[in-house]
PDB file of C-alpha atoms in Angstrom:
ATOM      1  CA  UNK A  11      88.598  -4.003  72.494  1.00 52.00           C
ATOM      2  CA  UNK A  12      86.500  -1.569  72.409  1.00 70.00           C
ATOM      3  CA  UNK A  13      86.267  -0.018  76.080  1.00 77.00           C
ATOM      4  CA  UNK A  14      84.138   3.246  76.702  1.00 93.00           C
ATOM      5  CA  UNK A  15      83.847   6.516  76.207  1.00 96.00           C
ATOM      6  CA  UNK A  16      84.999   9.287  78.873  1.00 97.00           C
ATOM      7  CA  UNK A  17      81.492  10.329  79.288  1.00 97.00           C
ATOM      8  CA  UNK A  18      79.665   6.888  79.664  1.00 96.00           C
ATOM      9  CA  UNK A  19      82.471   6.878  82.567  1.00 96.00           C
ATOM     10  CA  UNK A  20      81.878   9.830  84.002  1.00 97.00           C
ATOM     11  CA  UNK A  21      85.440  11.221  83.687  1.00 97.00           C
ATOM     12  CA  UNK A  22      84.529  13.708  80.691  1.00 97.00           C
ATOM     13  CA  UNK A  23      84.777  16.746  82.443  1.00 97.00           C
ATOM     14  CA  UNK A  24      87.705  19.172  81.766  1.00 98.00           C
ATOM     15  CA  UNK A  25      89.255  20.902  84.679  1.00 97.00           C
ATOM     16  CA  UNK A  26      90.948  23.827  82.561  1.00 96.00           C
ATOM     17  CA  UNK A  27      87.273  24.533  81.233  1.00 96.00           C
ATOM     18  CA  UNK A  28      85.876  23.927  84.864  1.00 97.00           C
ATOM     19  CA  UNK A  29      88.446  25.226  87.136  1.00 97.00           C
ATOM     20  CA  UNK A  30      85.993  24.141  90.372  1.00 98.00           C
ATOM     21  CA  UNK A  31      86.297  20.454  89.188  1.00 98.00           C
ATOM     22  CA  UNK A  32      90.191  20.628  90.103  1.00 98.00           C
ATOM     23  CA  UNK A  33      92.008  17.677  89.694  1.00 97.00           C
ATOM     24  CA  UNK A  34      89.145  16.337  87.996  1.00 97.00           C
ATOM     25  CA  UNK A  35      88.198  12.618  87.704  1.00 98.00           C
ATOM     26  CA  UNK A  36      90.394   9.965  87.710  1.00 98.00           C
ATOM     27  CA  UNK A  37      89.966   6.334  86.631  1.00 97.00           C
ATOM     28  CA  UNK A  38      89.259   3.540  89.110  1.00 96.00           C
ATOM     29  CA  UNK A  39      92.380   1.623  87.704  1.00 96.00           C
ATOM     30  CA  UNK A  40      94.734   1.017  85.143  1.00 97.00           C
ATOM     31  CA  UNK A  41      93.441   1.650  81.483  1.00 97.00           C
ATOM     32  CA  UNK A  42      94.941   2.986  78.197  1.00 97.00           C
ATOM     33  CA  UNK A  43      93.723   6.451  77.169  1.00 98.00           C
ATOM     34  CA  UNK A  44      92.801   6.234  72.987  1.00 96.00           C
ATOM     35  CA  UNK A  45      90.549   9.541  72.057  1.00 94.00           C
ATOM     36  CA  UNK A  46      87.369   9.665  73.899  1.00 94.00           C
ATOM     37  CA  UNK A  47      87.736   6.170  74.990  1.00 96.00           C
ATOM     38  CA  UNK A  48      89.288   4.539  78.043  1.00 97.00           C
ATOM     39  CA  UNK A  49      90.183   0.646  77.025  1.00 96.00           C
ATOM     40  CA  UNK A  50      91.842  -1.782  78.806  1.00 95.00           C
ATOM     41  CA  UNK A  51      95.501  -1.838  79.660  1.00 95.00           C
ATOM     42  CA  UNK A  52      97.663  -5.027  78.374  1.00 94.00           C
ATOM     43  CA  UNK A  53     100.657  -4.579  80.314  1.00 96.00           C
ATOM     44  CA  UNK A  54     101.601  -1.868  83.652  1.00 97.00           C
ATOM     45  CA  UNK A  55     104.886  -0.764  81.875  1.00 97.00           C
ATOM     46  CA  UNK A  56     105.494   0.290  78.619  1.00 96.00           C
ATOM     47  CA  UNK A  57     109.345   1.298  78.519  1.00 91.00           C
ATOM     48  CA  UNK A  58     109.556   0.913  75.134  1.00 91.00           C
ATOM     49  CA  UNK A  59     110.228   4.136  73.688  1.00 93.00           C
ATOM     50  CA  UNK A  60     108.173   5.625  76.777  1.00 97.00           C
ATOM     51  CA  UNK A  61     109.345   7.362  80.161  1.00 97.00           C
ATOM     52  CA  UNK A  62     107.146   6.995  83.520  1.00 98.00           C
ATOM     53  CA  UNK A  63     105.454  10.404  84.549  1.00 98.00           C
ATOM     54  CA  UNK A  64     103.859  11.058  87.791  1.00 98.00           C
ATOM     55  CA  UNK A  65     100.591  11.916  87.825  1.00 98.00           C
ATOM     56  CA  UNK A  66      99.412  13.859  91.214  1.00 97.00           C
ATOM     57  CA  UNK A  67      96.705  16.161  89.891  1.00 97.00           C
ATOM     58  CA  UNK A  68      94.717  17.172  86.512  1.00 97.00           C
ATOM     59  CA  UNK A  69      97.180  14.828  84.500  1.00 98.00           C
ATOM     60  CA  UNK A  70      95.579  11.824  86.026  1.00 98.00           C
ATOM     61  CA  UNK A  71      92.518  13.135  84.845  1.00 98.00           C
ATOM     62  CA  UNK A  72      91.667  11.566  80.683  1.00 98.00           C
ATOM     63  CA  UNK A  73      89.972  14.502  80.096  1.00 98.00           C
ATOM     64  CA  UNK A  74      92.483  16.799  81.204  1.00 98.00           C
ATOM     65  CA  UNK A  75      94.817  15.216  79.326  1.00 98.00           C
ATOM     66  CA  UNK A  76      92.796  14.385  76.027  1.00 97.00           C
ATOM     67  CA  UNK A  77      92.323  18.392  75.975  1.00 97.00           C
ATOM     68  CA  UNK A  78      95.944  18.978  76.325  1.00 97.00           C
ATOM     69  CA  UNK A  79      97.174  17.138  73.340  1.00 97.00           C
ATOM     70  CA  UNK A  80      94.086  18.165  71.059  1.00 96.00           C
ATOM     71  CA  UNK A  81      95.361  21.804  71.505  1.00 94.00           C
ATOM     72  CA  UNK A  82      99.079  20.937  70.246  1.00 94.00           C
ATOM     73  CA  UNK A  83      97.247  18.471  67.143  1.00 96.00           C
ATOM     74  CA  UNK A  84      99.042  15.348  69.288  1.00 96.00           C
ATOM     75  CA  UNK A  85      97.327  12.226  68.702  1.00 92.00           C
ATOM     76  CA  UNK A  86      98.383   8.472  70.081  1.00 95.00           C
ATOM     77  CA  UNK A  87      96.952   6.282  73.056  1.00 97.00           C
ATOM     78  CA  UNK A  88      98.597   7.687  76.651  1.00 98.00           C
ATOM     79  CA  UNK A  89      98.603   4.149  79.013  1.00 98.00           C
ATOM     80  CA  UNK A  90      97.568   4.888  82.387  1.00 98.00           C
ATOM     81  CA  UNK A  91      98.839   2.888  84.973  1.00 98.00           C
ATOM     82  CA  UNK A  92      97.374   2.653  88.872  1.00 98.00           C
ATOM     83  CA  UNK A  93     100.464   2.927  90.838  1.00 98.00           C
ATOM     84  CA  UNK A  94     101.103   2.548  94.723  1.00 98.00           C
ATOM     85  CA  UNK A  95     103.754   5.337  95.447  1.00 98.00           C
ATOM     86  CA  UNK A  96     105.321   5.574  98.941  1.00 98.00           C
ATOM     87  CA  UNK A  97     107.754   8.555 100.158  1.00 98.00           C
ATOM     88  CA  UNK A  98     105.529  11.327  98.373  1.00 97.00           C
ATOM     89  CA  UNK A  99     102.050  13.387  99.270  1.00 97.00           C
ATOM     90  CA  UNK A 100      99.853  16.188  97.231  1.00 98.00           C
ATOM     91  CA  UNK A 101     100.637  19.144  98.173  1.00 98.00           C
ATOM     92  CA  UNK A 102      99.431  22.599  97.103  1.00 98.00           C
ATOM     93  CA  UNK A 103     101.395  24.694  94.505  1.00 98.00           C
ATOM     94  CA  UNK A 104     102.409  28.250  95.786  1.00 98.00           C
ATOM     95  CA  UNK A 105     101.155  29.658  92.180  1.00 97.00           C
ATOM     96  CA  UNK A 106      97.717  30.789  91.265  1.00 98.00           C
ATOM     97  CA  UNK A 107      96.920  29.168  87.477  1.00 96.00           C
ATOM     98  CA  UNK A 108      95.699  31.424  84.673  1.00 94.00           C
ATOM     99  CA  UNK A 109      93.382  28.491  84.407  1.00 96.00           C
ATOM    100  CA  UNK A 110      91.371  29.681  87.363  1.00 96.00           C
ATOM    101  CA  UNK A 111      92.885  27.219  89.726  1.00 97.00           C
ATOM    102  CA  UNK A 112      95.983  26.483  92.745  1.00 98.00           C
ATOM    103  CA  UNK A 113      97.388  23.236  91.638  1.00 97.00           C
ATOM    104  CA  UNK A 114      98.397  20.334  93.265  1.00 98.00           C
ATOM    105  CA  UNK A 115     102.070  19.802  93.246  1.00 98.00           C
ATOM    106  CA  UNK A 116     104.294  16.928  94.642  1.00 98.00           C
ATOM    107  CA  UNK A 117     106.101  17.062  98.306  1.00 98.00           C
ATOM    108  CA  UNK A 118     108.437  14.859  99.821  1.00 98.00           C
ATOM    109  CA  UNK A 119     106.809  13.042 102.886  1.00 97.00           C
ATOM    110  CA  UNK A 120     108.765   9.912 103.907  1.00 95.00           C
ATOM    111  CA  UNK A 121     106.022   8.336 105.804  1.00 95.00           C
ATOM    112  CA  UNK A 122     103.414   9.102 103.289  1.00 97.00           C
ATOM    113  CA  UNK A 123     101.587   6.190 100.568  1.00 98.00           C
ATOM    114  CA  UNK A 124      99.689   7.321  98.059  1.00 97.00           C
ATOM    115  CA  UNK A 125      97.217   5.766  95.099  1.00 98.00           C
ATOM    116  CA  UNK A 126      98.397   7.576  92.154  1.00 98.00           C
ATOM    117  CA  UNK A 127      98.734   7.364  88.110  1.00 98.00           C
ATOM    118  CA  UNK A 128     101.983   7.026  86.648  1.00 98.00           C
ATOM    119  CA  UNK A 129     101.842   7.734  83.036  1.00 98.00           C
ATOM    120  CA  UNK A 130     103.683   6.634  80.110  1.00 98.00           C
ATOM    121  CA  UNK A 131     104.461   8.639  77.328  1.00 98.00           C
ATOM    122  CA  UNK A 132     106.132   9.060  74.086  1.00 97.00           C
ATOM    123  CA  UNK A 133     108.481  11.843  73.024  1.00 97.00           C
ATOM    124  CA  UNK A 134     105.686  13.911  71.489  1.00 97.00           C
ATOM    125  CA  UNK A 135     103.244  13.231  74.023  1.00 98.00           C
ATOM    126  CA  UNK A 136     105.856  14.275  76.703  1.00 98.00           C
ATOM    127  CA  UNK A 137     107.098  17.540  75.076  1.00 97.00           C
ATOM    128  CA  UNK A 138     103.008  18.480  75.407  1.00 97.00           C
ATOM    129  CA  UNK A 139     102.488  17.750  79.230  1.00 98.00           C
ATOM    130  CA  UNK A 140     106.188  19.654  79.701  1.00 97.00           C
ATOM    131  CA  UNK A 141     104.482  22.595  77.719  1.00 96.00           C
ATOM    132  CA  UNK A 142     101.506  22.698  79.355  1.00 96.00           C
ATOM    133  CA  UNK A 143     103.642  22.792  82.729  1.00 97.00           C
ATOM    134  CA  UNK A 144     105.529  25.694  82.048  1.00 95.00           C
ATOM    135  CA  UNK A 145     109.038  23.641  81.854  1.00 96.00           C
ATOM    136  CA  UNK A 146     110.684  25.205  78.118  1.00 94.00           C
ATOM    137  CA  UNK A 147     110.261  28.701  80.182  1.00 93.00           C
ATOM    138  CA  UNK A 148     113.204  29.511  81.969  1.00 89.00           C
ATOM    139  CA  UNK A 149     110.479  31.088  84.901  1.00 89.00           C
ATOM    140  CA  UNK A 150     107.691  28.510  83.683  1.00 94.00           C
ATOM    141  CA  UNK A 151     105.619  27.163  87.361  1.00 95.00           C
ATOM    142  CA  UNK A 152     107.082  23.662  87.533  1.00 97.00           C
ATOM    143  CA  UNK A 153     110.219  22.075  87.048  1.00 97.00           C
ATOM    144  CA  UNK A 154     110.454  18.309  86.109  1.00 97.00           C
ATOM    145  CA  UNK A 155     112.400  15.667  87.923  1.00 97.00           C
ATOM    146  CA  UNK A 156     113.842  12.606  88.281  1.00 97.00           C
ATOM    147  CA  UNK A 157     112.460  10.882  91.463  1.00 98.00           C
ATOM    148  CA  UNK A 158     114.500   8.121  91.718  1.00 97.00           C
ATOM    149  CA  UNK A 159     114.014   4.437  94.276  1.00 97.00           C
ATOM    150  CA  UNK A 160     114.218   3.771  97.000  1.00 96.00           C
ATOM    151  CA  UNK A 161     113.298   8.279  98.335  1.00 96.00           C
ATOM    152  CA  UNK A 162     109.954   7.593  96.267  1.00 98.00           C
ATOM    153  CA  UNK A 163     108.974   4.266  95.504  1.00 98.00           C
ATOM    154  CA  UNK A 164     106.193   3.668  93.151  1.00 98.00           C
ATOM    155  CA  UNK A 165     104.850   0.332  92.477  1.00 98.00           C
ATOM    156  CA  UNK A 166     102.320  -1.189  90.155  1.00 98.00           C
ATOM    157  CA  UNK A 167      99.328  -3.616  90.464  1.00 96.00           C
ATOM    158  CA  UNK A 168     101.733  -6.482  89.331  1.00 96.00           C
ATOM    159  CA  UNK A 169     103.833  -5.744  92.161  1.00 97.00           C
ATOM    160  CA  UNK A 170     106.294  -4.175  89.454  1.00 97.00           C
ATOM    161  CA  UNK A 171     108.642  -1.711  91.349  1.00 98.00           C
ATOM    162  CA  UNK A 172     110.072   0.808  89.495  1.00 98.00           C
ATOM    163  CA  UNK A 173     113.458   2.236  89.583  1.00 97.00           C
ATOM    164  CA  UNK A 174     112.021   5.883  89.638  1.00 97.00           C
ATOM    165  CA  UNK A 175     109.629   8.250  87.826  1.00 98.00           C
ATOM    166  CA  UNK A 176     109.645  11.832  86.517  1.00 98.00           C
ATOM    167  CA  UNK A 177     107.287  14.098  88.431  1.00 98.00           C
ATOM    168  CA  UNK A 178     106.828  17.920  87.862  1.00 98.00           C
ATOM    169  CA  UNK A 179     107.689  20.405  91.070  1.00 98.00           C
ATOM    170  CA  UNK A 180     106.730  23.509  91.262  1.00 97.00           C
ATOM    171  CA  UNK A 181     109.339  25.991  91.119  1.00 96.00           C
ATOM    172  CA  UNK A 182     107.343  28.490  93.972  1.00 97.00           C
ATOM    173  CA  UNK A 183     107.428  25.819  96.732  1.00 97.00           C
ATOM    174  CA  UNK A 184     104.510  24.784  98.012  1.00 98.00           C
ATOM    175  CA  UNK A 185     101.593  25.894 100.785  1.00 98.00           C
ATOM    176  CA  UNK A 186     102.259  25.505 104.349  1.00 97.00           C
ATOM    177  CA  UNK A 187      99.406  24.541 106.695  1.00 93.00           C
ATOM    178  CA  UNK A 188     100.390  26.871 109.046  1.00 91.00           C
ATOM    179  CA  UNK A 189     102.412  24.944 111.213  1.00 91.00           C
ATOM    180  CA  UNK A 190     105.303  25.013 108.376  1.00 91.00           C
ATOM    181  CA  UNK A 191     104.683  21.585 107.311  1.00 93.00           C
ATOM    182  CA  UNK A 192     103.310  20.794 103.460  1.00 96.00           C
ATOM    183  CA  UNK A 193      99.536  21.953 103.204  1.00 97.00           C
ATOM    184  CA  UNK A 194      97.388  18.453 101.483  1.00 96.00           C
ATOM    185  CA  UNK A 195      95.226  19.443  98.175  1.00 97.00           C
ATOM    186  CA  UNK A 196      92.212  18.556  99.407  1.00 96.00           C
ATOM    187  CA  UNK A 197      90.440  19.651  96.063  1.00 96.00           C
ATOM    188  CA  UNK A 198      89.725  23.248  94.672  1.00 98.00           C
ATOM    189  CA  UNK A 199      86.359  23.901  96.030  1.00 97.00           C
ATOM    190  CA  UNK A 200      87.741  22.707  99.345  1.00 98.00           C
ATOM    191  CA  UNK A 201      90.994  24.499  98.863  1.00 98.00           C
ATOM    192  CA  UNK A 202      89.844  27.920  97.936  1.00 98.00           C
ATOM    193  CA  UNK A 203      86.929  27.927 100.978  1.00 98.00           C
ATOM    194  CA  UNK A 204      89.500  27.631 103.522  1.00 97.00           C
ATOM    195  CA  UNK A 205      92.605  29.854 101.794  1.00 97.00           C
ATOM    196  CA  UNK A 206      90.112  32.482 101.227  1.00 98.00           C
ATOM    197  CA  UNK A 207      88.829  32.122 105.068  1.00 97.00           C
ATOM    198  CA  UNK A 208      92.003  33.018 106.315  1.00 95.00           C
ATOM    199  CA  UNK A 209      93.339  35.337 104.048  1.00 96.00           C
ATOM    200  CA  UNK A 210      91.728  39.022 103.991  1.00 97.00           C
ATOM    201  CA  UNK A 211      94.098  39.822 101.192  1.00 97.00           C
ATOM    202  CA  UNK A 212      92.762  37.201  99.300  1.00 97.00           C
ATOM    203  CA  UNK A 213      89.580  37.779  99.488  1.00 98.00           C
ATOM    204  CA  UNK A 214      90.429  41.387  98.322  1.00 98.00           C
ATOM    205  CA  UNK A 215      92.071  39.963  95.205  1.00 98.00           C
ATOM    206  CA  UNK A 216      90.244  37.120  94.701  1.00 98.00           C
ATOM    207  CA  UNK A 217      87.111  37.696  96.218  1.00 97.00           C
ATOM    208  CA  UNK A 218      85.217  35.951  98.710  1.00 98.00           C
ATOM    209  CA  UNK A 219      83.896  32.298  97.072  1.00 98.00           C
ATOM    210  CA  UNK A 220      85.547  29.921  95.214  1.00 98.00           C
ATOM    211  CA  UNK A 221      83.160  30.775  91.969  1.00 98.00           C
ATOM    212  CA  UNK A 222      84.520  34.212  92.463  1.00 98.00           C
ATOM    213  CA  UNK A 223      88.212  33.762  92.399  1.00 98.00           C
ATOM    214  CA  UNK A 224      88.204  31.323  89.822  1.00 97.00           C
ATOM    215  CA  UNK A 225      86.325  34.137  87.605  1.00 97.00           C
ATOM    216  CA  UNK A 226      89.053  36.299  88.246  1.00 97.00           C
ATOM    217  CA  UNK A 227      92.121  34.175  88.088  1.00 97.00           C
ATOM    218  CA  UNK A 228      90.979  32.697  84.768  1.00 95.00           C
ATOM    219  CA  UNK A 229      92.913  33.953  82.223  1.00 81.00           C
ATOM    220  CA  UNK A 230      94.636  37.541  84.452  1.00 94.00           C
ATOM    221  CA  UNK A 231      98.337  37.602  84.208  1.00 93.00           C
ATOM    222  CA  UNK A 232      98.433  40.275  86.518  1.00 97.00           C
ATOM    223  CA  UNK A 233      96.493  39.379  89.140  1.00 98.00           C
ATOM    224  CA  UNK A 234      97.689  35.818  88.959  1.00 97.00           C
ATOM    225  CA  UNK A 235     101.152  37.149  89.633  1.00 96.00           C
ATOM    226  CA  UNK A 236      99.990  39.242  92.384  1.00 97.00           C
ATOM    227  CA  UNK A 237      98.394  36.105  93.909  1.00 98.00           C
ATOM    228  CA  UNK A 238     101.607  34.398  93.682  1.00 97.00           C
ATOM    229  CA  UNK A 239     103.756  36.604  94.828  1.00 97.00           C
ATOM    230  CA  UNK A 240     101.228  37.265  98.037  1.00 97.00           C
ATOM    231  CA  UNK A 241     102.213  33.361  98.905  1.00 97.00           C
ATOM    232  CA  UNK A 242     105.791  34.443  98.618  1.00 96.00           C
ATOM    233  CA  UNK A 243     105.355  37.827 100.473  1.00 96.00           C
ATOM    234  CA  UNK A 244     103.716  36.404 103.239  1.00 95.00           C
ATOM    235  CA  UNK A 245     105.733  33.273 103.600  1.00 95.00           C
ATOM    236  CA  UNK A 246     102.789  30.903 103.278  1.00 96.00           C
ATOM    237  CA  UNK A 247     105.078  28.909 101.143  1.00 97.00           C
ATOM    238  CA  UNK A 248     108.042  26.581 101.947  1.00 97.00           C
ATOM    239  CA  UNK A 249     110.182  23.785 100.081  1.00 97.00           C
ATOM    240  CA  UNK A 250     108.610  20.432  98.755  1.00 97.00           C
ATOM    241  CA  UNK A 251     111.923  18.807  99.911  1.00 97.00           C
ATOM    242  CA  UNK A 252     112.418  17.575  95.969  1.00 97.00           C
ATOM    243  CA  UNK A 253     114.086  20.563  94.406  1.00 96.00           C
ATOM    244  CA  UNK A 254     117.452  18.699  94.918  1.00 95.00           C
ATOM    245  CA  UNK A 255     116.069  16.039  92.515  1.00 96.00           C
ATOM    246  CA  UNK A 256     116.038  19.069  89.799  1.00 94.00           C
ATOM    247  CA  UNK A 257     118.324  19.455  87.444  1.00 80.00           C
ATOM    248  CA  UNK A 258     119.259  21.996  84.368  1.00 50.00           C
ATOM    249  CA  UNK A 259     115.336  22.173  82.623  1.00 43.00           C
ATOM    250  CA  UNK A 260     115.325  19.526  80.166  1.00 49.00           C
ATOM    251  CA  UNK A 261     111.482  19.103  78.248  1.00 45.00           C
ATOM    252  CA  UNK A 262     110.998  16.782  75.552  1.00 46.00           C
ATOM    253  CA  UNK A 263     111.863  13.215  75.318  1.00 46.00           C
ATOM    254  CA  UNK A 264     115.155  13.196  77.724  1.00 46.00           C
ATOM    255  CA  UNK A 265     118.363  14.727  75.675  1.00 40.00           C
ATOM    256  CA  UNK A 266     115.558  16.576  73.266  1.00 43.00           C
ATOM    257  CA  UNK A 267     114.291  20.179  73.169  1.00 45.00           C
ATOM    258  CA  UNK A 268     110.512  21.235  73.465  1.00 49.00           C
ATOM    259  CA  UNK A 269     109.229  22.423  70.199  1.00 49.00           C
ATOM    260  CA  UNK A 270     105.647  23.654  71.458  1.00 50.00           C
ATOM    261  CA  UNK A 271     105.218  26.825  73.005  1.00 48.00           C
ATOM    262  CA  UNK A 272     103.826  26.625  76.366  1.00 47.00           C
ATOM    263  CA  UNK A 273     100.156  27.647  76.493  1.00 50.00           C
ATOM    264  CA  UNK A 274      98.310  29.823  79.248  1.00 47.00           C
ATOM    265  CA  UNK A 275      99.340  28.376  83.031  1.00 48.00           C
TER     266      UNK A 275
END
């Protein structure tokens, strides 16, 4: 199985390097990410030492996954299984990332059905993703939670219904849409255009265009912190509805500790 390169598939743009591309390009279907290539996936369930992690944002971008793993020197293939997920929708994180974007975050939504990806990660790969989401930090932006069926129902293309999936729940909550309901993430350029149009205060901090927002936010921890506090102070954030599934902070393979230091988030 030779597969095709990410460039050949149009999947090679890394959202960490190009914030307005967030959440990045997703594959058309299931595949095995192996270095720079996406190979056919011979089976959809990989529970032999791997755990299922639901990707709702850039973790479903093969280029972003490849970049995260390379940062920590972790190699090895990553099975990416497309799944029909019921009971969950894709909201907007109530924090500004130092990578220059406002990321996606899962929200409980009993009536929602979304096509998402389940990543089957081994222990080292899980540590990398945990670190990239700030899970090892006491005040990191995300916490990993186990979302059990039937509250969240992930069904693979072959009809396999998973007993549950891991997902990253934002510690700050999610932005609401003005009515109190969680806002849906429409893609970064559209999202930032909407947020800046709605808030003079955000424009004062981050400029008047999505391009200015990303440039100012990128790697400026103090400014990102001010933006995150603004979300909270103006009560633009609400609970995701998934907080009850978050237990004591857990990193790495379930039951182990992370050996990776979180990068900029």
